[in-house]
Short mmCIF file of C-alpha atoms in Angstrom, two decimals:
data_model
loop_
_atom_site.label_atom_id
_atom_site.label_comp_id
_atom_site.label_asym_id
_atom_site.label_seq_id
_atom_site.Cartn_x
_atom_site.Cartn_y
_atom_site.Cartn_z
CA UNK I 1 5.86 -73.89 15.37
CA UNK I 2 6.01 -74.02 19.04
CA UNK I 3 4.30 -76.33 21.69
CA UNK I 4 2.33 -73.41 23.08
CA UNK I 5 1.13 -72.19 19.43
CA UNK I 6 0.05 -75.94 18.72
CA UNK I 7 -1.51 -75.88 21.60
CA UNK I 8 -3.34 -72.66 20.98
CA UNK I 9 -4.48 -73.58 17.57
CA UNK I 10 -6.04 -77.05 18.75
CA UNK I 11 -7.55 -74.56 21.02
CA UNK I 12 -9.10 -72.19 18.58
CA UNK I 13 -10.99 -75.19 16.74
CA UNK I 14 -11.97 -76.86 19.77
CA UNK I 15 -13.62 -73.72 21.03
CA UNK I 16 -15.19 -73.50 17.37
CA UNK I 17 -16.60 -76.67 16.98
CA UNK I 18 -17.96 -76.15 20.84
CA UNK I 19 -19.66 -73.18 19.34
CA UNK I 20 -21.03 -75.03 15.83
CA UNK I 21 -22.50 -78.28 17.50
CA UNK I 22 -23.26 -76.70 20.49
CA UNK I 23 -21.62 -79.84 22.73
CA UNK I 24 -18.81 -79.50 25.18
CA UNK I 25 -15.12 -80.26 24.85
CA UNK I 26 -14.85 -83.99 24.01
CA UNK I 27 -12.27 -85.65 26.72
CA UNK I 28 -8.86 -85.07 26.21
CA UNK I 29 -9.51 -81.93 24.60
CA UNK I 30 -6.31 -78.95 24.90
CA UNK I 31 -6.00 -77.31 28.25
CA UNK I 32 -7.80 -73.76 27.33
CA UNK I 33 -10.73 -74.70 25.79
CA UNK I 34 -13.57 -72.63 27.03
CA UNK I 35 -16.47 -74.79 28.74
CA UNK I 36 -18.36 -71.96 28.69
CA UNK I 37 -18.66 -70.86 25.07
CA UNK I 38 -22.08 -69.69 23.82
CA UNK I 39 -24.33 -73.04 22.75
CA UNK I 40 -26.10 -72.92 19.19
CA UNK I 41 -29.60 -74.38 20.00
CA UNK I 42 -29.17 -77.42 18.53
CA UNK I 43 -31.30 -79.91 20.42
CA UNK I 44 -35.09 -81.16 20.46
CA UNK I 45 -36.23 -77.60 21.59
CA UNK I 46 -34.78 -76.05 18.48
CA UNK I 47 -35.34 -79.05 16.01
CA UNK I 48 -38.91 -78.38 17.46
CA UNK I 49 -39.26 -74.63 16.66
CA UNK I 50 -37.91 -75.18 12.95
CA UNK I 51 -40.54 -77.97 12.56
CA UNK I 52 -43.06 -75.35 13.63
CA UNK I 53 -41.98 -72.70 11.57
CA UNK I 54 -42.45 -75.90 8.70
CA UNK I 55 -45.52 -76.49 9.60
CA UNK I 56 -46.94 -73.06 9.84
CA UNK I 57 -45.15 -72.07 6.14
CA UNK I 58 -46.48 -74.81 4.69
CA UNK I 59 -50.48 -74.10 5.88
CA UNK I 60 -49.52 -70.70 4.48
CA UNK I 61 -48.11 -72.26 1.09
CA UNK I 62 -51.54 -74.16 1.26
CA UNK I 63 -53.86 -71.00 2.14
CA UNK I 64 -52.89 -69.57 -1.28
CA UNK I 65 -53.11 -72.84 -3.40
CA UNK I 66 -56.23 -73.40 -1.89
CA UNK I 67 -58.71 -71.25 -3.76
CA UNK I 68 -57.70 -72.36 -6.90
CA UNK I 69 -58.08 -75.80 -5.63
CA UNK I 70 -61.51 -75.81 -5.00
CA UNK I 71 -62.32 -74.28 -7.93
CA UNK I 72 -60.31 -77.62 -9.91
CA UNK I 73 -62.02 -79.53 -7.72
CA UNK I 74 -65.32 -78.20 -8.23
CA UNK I 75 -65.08 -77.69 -12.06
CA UNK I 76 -63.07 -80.49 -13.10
CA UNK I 77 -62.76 -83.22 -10.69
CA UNK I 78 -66.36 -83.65 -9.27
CA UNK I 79 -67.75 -83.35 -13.25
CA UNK I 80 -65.44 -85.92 -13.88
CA UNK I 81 -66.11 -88.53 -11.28
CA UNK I 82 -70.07 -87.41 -12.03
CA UNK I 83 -69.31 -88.55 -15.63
CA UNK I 84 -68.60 -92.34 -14.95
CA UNK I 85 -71.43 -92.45 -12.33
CA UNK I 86 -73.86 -91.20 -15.38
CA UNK I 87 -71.97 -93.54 -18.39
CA UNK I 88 -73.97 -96.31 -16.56
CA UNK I 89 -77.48 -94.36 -17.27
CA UNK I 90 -79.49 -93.75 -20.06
CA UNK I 91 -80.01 -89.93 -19.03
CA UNK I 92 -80.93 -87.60 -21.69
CA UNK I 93 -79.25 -84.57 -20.43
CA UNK I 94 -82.62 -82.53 -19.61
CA UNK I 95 -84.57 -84.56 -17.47
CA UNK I 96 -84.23 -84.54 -13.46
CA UNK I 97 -84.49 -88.51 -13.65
CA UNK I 98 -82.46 -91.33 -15.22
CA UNK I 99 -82.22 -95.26 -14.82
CA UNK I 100 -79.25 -97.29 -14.67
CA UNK I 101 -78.50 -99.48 -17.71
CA UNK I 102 -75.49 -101.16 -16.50
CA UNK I 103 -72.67 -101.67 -18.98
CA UNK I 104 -75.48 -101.66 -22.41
CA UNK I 105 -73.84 -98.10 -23.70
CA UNK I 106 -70.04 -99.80 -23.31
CA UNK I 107 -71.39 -102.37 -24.94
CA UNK I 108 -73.11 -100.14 -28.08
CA UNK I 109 -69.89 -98.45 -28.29
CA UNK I 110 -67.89 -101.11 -28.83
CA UNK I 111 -70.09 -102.11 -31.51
CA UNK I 112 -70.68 -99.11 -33.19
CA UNK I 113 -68.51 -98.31 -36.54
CA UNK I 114 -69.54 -94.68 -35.98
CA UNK I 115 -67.57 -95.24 -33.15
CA UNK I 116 -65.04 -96.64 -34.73
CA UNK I 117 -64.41 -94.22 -37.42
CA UNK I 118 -64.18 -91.53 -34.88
CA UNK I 119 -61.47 -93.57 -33.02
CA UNK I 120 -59.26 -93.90 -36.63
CA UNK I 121 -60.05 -90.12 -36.91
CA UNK I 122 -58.69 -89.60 -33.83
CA UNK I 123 -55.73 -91.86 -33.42
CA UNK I 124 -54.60 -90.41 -37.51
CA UNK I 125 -54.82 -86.26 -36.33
CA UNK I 126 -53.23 -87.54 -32.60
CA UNK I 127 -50.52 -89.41 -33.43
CA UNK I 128 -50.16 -87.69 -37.10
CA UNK I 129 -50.24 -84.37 -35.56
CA UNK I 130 -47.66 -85.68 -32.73
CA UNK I 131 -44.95 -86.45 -35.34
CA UNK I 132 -45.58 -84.00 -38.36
CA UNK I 133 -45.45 -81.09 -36.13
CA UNK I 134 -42.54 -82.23 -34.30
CA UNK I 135 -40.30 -82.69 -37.12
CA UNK I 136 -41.09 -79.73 -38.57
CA UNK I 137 -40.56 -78.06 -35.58
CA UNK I 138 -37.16 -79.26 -34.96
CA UNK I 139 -36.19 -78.72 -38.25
CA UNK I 140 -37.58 -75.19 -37.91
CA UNK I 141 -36.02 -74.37 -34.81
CA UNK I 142 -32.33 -75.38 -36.07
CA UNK I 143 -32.92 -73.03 -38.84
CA UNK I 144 -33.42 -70.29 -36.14
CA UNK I 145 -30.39 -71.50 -33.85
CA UNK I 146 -28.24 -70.43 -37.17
CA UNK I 147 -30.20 -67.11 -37.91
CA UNK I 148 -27.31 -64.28 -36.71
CA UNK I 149 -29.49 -61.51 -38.24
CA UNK I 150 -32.93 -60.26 -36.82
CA UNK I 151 -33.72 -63.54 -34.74
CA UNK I 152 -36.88 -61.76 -33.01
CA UNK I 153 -38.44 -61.47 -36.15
CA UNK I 154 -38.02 -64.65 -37.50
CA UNK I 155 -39.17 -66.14 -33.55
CA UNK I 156 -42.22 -64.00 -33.89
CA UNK I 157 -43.29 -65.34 -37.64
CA UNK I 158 -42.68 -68.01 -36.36
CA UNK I 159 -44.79 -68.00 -33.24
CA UNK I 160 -47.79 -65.58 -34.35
CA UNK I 161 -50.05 -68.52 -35.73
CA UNK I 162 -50.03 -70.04 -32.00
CA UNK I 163 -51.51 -66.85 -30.75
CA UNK I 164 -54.47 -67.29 -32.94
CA UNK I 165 -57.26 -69.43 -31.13
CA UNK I 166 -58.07 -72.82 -32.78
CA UNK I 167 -61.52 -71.53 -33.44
CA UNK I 168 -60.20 -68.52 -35.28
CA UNK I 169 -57.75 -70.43 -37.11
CA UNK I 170 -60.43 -73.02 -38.57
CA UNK I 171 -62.48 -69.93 -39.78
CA UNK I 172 -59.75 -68.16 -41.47
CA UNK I 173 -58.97 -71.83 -43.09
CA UNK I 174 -63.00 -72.37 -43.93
CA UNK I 175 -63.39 -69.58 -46.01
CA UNK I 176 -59.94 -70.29 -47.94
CA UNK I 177 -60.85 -73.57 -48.85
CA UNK I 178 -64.41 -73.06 -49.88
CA UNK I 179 -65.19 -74.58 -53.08
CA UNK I 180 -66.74 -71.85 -54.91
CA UNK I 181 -65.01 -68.44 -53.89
CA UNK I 182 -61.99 -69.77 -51.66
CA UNK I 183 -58.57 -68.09 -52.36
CA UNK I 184 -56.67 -71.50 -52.61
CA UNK I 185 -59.33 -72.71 -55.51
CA UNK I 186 -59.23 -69.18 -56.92
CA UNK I 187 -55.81 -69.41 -56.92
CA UNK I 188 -55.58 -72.66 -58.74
CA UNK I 189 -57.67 -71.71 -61.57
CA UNK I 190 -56.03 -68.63 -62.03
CA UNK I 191 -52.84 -70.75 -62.70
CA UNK I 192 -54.70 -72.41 -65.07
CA UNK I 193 -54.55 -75.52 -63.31
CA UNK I 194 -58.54 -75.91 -62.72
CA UNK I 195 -58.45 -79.59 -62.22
CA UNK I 196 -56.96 -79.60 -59.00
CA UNK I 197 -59.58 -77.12 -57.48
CA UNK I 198 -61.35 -79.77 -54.99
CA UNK I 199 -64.13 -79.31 -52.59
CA UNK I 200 -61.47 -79.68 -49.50
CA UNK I 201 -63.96 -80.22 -46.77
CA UNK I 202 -66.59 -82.21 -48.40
CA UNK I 203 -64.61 -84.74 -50.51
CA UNK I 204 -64.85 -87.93 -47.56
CA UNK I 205 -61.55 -89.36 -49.33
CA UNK I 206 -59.01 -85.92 -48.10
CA UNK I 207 -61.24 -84.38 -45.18
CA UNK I 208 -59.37 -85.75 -42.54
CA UNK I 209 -56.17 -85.22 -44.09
CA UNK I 210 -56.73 -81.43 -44.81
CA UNK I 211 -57.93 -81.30 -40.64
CA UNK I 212 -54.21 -83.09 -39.89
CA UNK I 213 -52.84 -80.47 -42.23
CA UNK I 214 -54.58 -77.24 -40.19
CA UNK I 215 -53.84 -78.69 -36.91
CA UNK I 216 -50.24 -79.00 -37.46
CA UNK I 217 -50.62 -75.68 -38.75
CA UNK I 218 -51.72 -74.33 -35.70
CA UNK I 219 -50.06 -76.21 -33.12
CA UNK I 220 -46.07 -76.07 -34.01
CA UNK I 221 -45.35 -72.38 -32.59
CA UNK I 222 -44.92 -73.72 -28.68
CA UNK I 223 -43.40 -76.93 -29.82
CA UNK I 224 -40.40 -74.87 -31.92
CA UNK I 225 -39.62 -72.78 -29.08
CA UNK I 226 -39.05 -75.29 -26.58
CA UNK I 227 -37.02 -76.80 -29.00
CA UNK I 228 -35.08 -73.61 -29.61
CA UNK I 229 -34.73 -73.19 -26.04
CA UNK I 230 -32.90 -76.27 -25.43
CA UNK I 231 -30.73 -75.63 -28.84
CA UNK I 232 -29.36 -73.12 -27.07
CA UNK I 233 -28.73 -74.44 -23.83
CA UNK I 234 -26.12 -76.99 -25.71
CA UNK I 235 -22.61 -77.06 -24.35
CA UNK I 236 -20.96 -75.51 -26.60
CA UNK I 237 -18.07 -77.10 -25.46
CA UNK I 238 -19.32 -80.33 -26.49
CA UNK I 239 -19.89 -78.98 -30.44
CA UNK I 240 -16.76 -77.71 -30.48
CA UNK I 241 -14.66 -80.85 -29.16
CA UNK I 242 -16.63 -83.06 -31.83
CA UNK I 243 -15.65 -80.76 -34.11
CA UNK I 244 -12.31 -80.89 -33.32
CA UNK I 245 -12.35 -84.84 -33.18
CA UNK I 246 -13.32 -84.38 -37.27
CA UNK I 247 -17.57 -84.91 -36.75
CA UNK I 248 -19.66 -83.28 -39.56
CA UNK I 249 -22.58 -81.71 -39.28
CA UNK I 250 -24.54 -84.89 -39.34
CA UNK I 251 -22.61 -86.25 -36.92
CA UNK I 252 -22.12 -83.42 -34.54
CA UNK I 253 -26.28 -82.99 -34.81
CA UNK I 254 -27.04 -87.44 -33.97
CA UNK I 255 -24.43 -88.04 -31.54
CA UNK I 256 -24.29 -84.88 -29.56
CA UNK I 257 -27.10 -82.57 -30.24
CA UNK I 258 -30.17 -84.67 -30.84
CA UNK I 259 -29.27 -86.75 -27.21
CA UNK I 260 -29.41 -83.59 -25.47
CA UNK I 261 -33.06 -82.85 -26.79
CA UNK I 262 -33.87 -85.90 -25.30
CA UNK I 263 -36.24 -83.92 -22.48
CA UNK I 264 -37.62 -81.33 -25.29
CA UNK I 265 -39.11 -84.21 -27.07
CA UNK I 266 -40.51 -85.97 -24.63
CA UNK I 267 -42.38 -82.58 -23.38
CA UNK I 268 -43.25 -82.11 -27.06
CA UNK I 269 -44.43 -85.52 -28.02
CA UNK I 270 -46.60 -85.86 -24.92
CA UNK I 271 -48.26 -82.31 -25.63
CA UNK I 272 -48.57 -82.84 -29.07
CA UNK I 273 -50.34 -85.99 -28.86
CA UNK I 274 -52.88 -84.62 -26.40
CA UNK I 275 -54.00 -81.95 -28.51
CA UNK I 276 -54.28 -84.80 -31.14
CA UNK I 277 -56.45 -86.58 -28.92
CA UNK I 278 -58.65 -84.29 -27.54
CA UNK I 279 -59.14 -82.22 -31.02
CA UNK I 280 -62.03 -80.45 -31.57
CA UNK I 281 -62.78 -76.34 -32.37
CA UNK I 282 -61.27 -77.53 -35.91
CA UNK I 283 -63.88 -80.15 -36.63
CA UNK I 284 -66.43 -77.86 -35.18
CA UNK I 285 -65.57 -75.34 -37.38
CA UNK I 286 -64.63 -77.18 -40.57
CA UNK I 287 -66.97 -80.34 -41.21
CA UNK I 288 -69.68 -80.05 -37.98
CA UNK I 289 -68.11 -84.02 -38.73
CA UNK I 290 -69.41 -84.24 -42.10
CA UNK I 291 -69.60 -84.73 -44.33
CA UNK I 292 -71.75 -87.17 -42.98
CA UNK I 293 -69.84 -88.87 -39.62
CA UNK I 294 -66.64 -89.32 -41.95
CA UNK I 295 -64.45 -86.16 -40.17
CA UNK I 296 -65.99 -87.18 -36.37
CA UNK I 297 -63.19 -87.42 -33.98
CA UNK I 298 -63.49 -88.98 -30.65
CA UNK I 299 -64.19 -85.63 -28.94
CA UNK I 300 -66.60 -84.36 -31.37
CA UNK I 301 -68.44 -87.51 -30.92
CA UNK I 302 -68.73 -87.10 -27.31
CA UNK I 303 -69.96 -83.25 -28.10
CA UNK I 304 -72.42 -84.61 -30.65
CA UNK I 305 -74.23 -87.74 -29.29
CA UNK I 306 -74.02 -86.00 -25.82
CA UNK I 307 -75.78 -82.53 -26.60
CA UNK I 308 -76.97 -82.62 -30.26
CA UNK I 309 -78.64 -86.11 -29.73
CA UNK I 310 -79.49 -85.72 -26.08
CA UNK I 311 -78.13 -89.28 -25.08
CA UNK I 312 -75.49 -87.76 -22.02
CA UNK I 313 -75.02 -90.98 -20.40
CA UNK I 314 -74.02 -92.48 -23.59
CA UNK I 315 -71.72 -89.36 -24.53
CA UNK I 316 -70.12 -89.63 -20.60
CA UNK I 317 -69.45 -93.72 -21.90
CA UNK I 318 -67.52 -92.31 -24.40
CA UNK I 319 -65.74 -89.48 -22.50
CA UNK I 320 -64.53 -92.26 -20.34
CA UNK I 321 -63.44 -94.20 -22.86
CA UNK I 322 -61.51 -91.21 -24.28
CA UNK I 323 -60.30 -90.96 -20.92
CA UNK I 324 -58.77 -94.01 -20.83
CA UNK I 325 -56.79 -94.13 -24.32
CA UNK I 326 -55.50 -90.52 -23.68
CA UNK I 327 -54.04 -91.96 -20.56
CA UNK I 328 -52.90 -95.53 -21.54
CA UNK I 329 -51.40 -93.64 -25.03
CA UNK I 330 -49.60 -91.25 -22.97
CA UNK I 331 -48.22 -93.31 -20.30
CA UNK I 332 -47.08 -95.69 -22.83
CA UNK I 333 -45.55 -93.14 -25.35
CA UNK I 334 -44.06 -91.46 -21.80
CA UNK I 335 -42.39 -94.74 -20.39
CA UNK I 336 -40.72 -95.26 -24.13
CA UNK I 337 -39.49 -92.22 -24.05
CA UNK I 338 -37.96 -91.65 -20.56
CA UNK I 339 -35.85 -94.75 -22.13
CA UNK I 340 -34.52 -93.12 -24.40
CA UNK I 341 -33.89 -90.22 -22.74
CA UNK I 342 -31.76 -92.35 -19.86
CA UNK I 343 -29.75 -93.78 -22.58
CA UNK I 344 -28.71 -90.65 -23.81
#
């Protein structure tokens, strides 16, 4: 290449660069190069004009969060600030006045065994819940990563019972486990087996157990497609090369597919065990708590000391306290998890 070429290219990308940063020819730049090529605004008055545009797309982005915001704010957050304020009172609920107690309702709640036996409730259909219906879940949602052959009906079986409402659910489930006429008893002594009919949701020894079995029920249809979601976002590549390396099935499944569900199960966990926690149309439905207090869960006992005893600032003592062990539970179960998920 000549002189005069070279000199033409250094040139060409002088003149470019002039034209990108918008700054003249540095010294010692080629003979040529334009001093007058068109400037990109690049300086304050431009870095000034995008920050305006910023500004003036994020007040928009704002304008059309903000209705539903007030509405949160309104509905949720005030209530919920309103609720510690009354957990120090001894309002009924009805009247316009109250008096402040100080800590005395903490105090009866930590002493109560109704209480307590809400709290066990709650901690076996939360945490039972949590585990029961992600295992089966993920064991579900393999099955469906191998189905070849009419996978959207299989999905949709699968899925239909979390399209029922909880409150539908627990109705359909009422009337099959009543005592007398219930198809599951029916069915039982039809088979001759007439022993094991049981009164399902009055026996105080299996009530809470037959609850943890209709949650899970209800609640796995969400949690096996998230998990059949991120089946199929696997690198294939990756199956394949521990294939190749001589992995089984077992293998292939703990070293290289169950680290890269690491997210799902986090998400899963976390909603599972809130819907443990905060579990309610069910009881409602099933046991009103009975029999007796035996089948009361934390959130039923809010609900029933609150409104069917008229003692709201006690009931707001307890929704805080629910509060509390929904967030310290999740946090907790969150931070082991993330762990985990790093690692892998």
């Amino acid at each position: 290449m000549s002189d005069q070429s070279a000199q033409q290219g250094q040139t060409a990308v002088v003149s470019t660069a002039v034209r990108i940063a918008g700054e003249p020819p540095l010294d010692g730049a080629p003979e040529g190069a334009a001093d007058d090529v068109p400037l990109v605004p690049a300086g304050p008055p431009a870095r000034r004009r995008r920050t305006a545009r910023f500004r003036r797309g994020r007040w928009v982005m704002l304008g059309f969060i903000a209705p539903a915001l007030v509405v949160y704010l309104l509905m949720v957050i005030i209530p919920s600030l309103q609720s510690v304020q009354l957990s120090f009172t001894n309002w009924d609920g009805i009247s316009d006045g109250y008096d402040y107690i100080g800590g005395r309702n903490y105090e009866e709640i930590l002493g109560s065994g109704r209480f307590w036996n809400a709290v066990r409730n709650t901690l076996i259909l939360g945490l039972g819940s949590a585990v029961i219906i992600n295992a089966i879940s993920l064991a579900v949602a393999l099955m469906l990563d191998k189905v070849t052959h009419a996978q959207g009906l299989f999905r949709t079986a699968v899925y239909l019972p979390a399209l029922v409402s909880a409150f539908i659910a627990a109705t359909i489930w009422k009337y099959l486990l009543n005592y007398n006429f219930g198809s599951v008893n029916t069915l039982l002594r039809d088979m001759g087996l007439p022993d094991w009919a049981r009164d399902w949701l009055g026996d105080s020894s299996i009530v809470v157990w037959v609850i943890l079995f209709i949650a899970c029920f209800t609640l796995g249809g969400n949690t096996t497609l998230i998990y059949l979601a991120n089946l199929q976002s696997v690198p294939q590549e990756l199956l394949e090369a521990a294939r190749i390396d001589g992995a089984n099935g077992r293998q292939v499944f703990r070293h290289v597919t169950w680290p890269m569900l690491a997210g799902a199960v986090t998400v899963n966990m976390t909603l599972a065990m809130i819907a443990g926690w905060t579990i309610f149309d069910q009881i409602l439905v099933l046991t009103a708590g009975g029999p007796g207090f035996v089948s009361e869960t934390m959130a039923f006992f809010i609900y029933k000391v609150g409104f069917g005893e008229y003692r709201a600032g006690f009931g707001s003592a307890a929704a805080v306290v629910l509060f509390l062990v929904v967030i310290v539970s999740t946090v907790a179960a969150n931070a082991y998890m993330r762990k985990r998920e790093i690692q892998a």
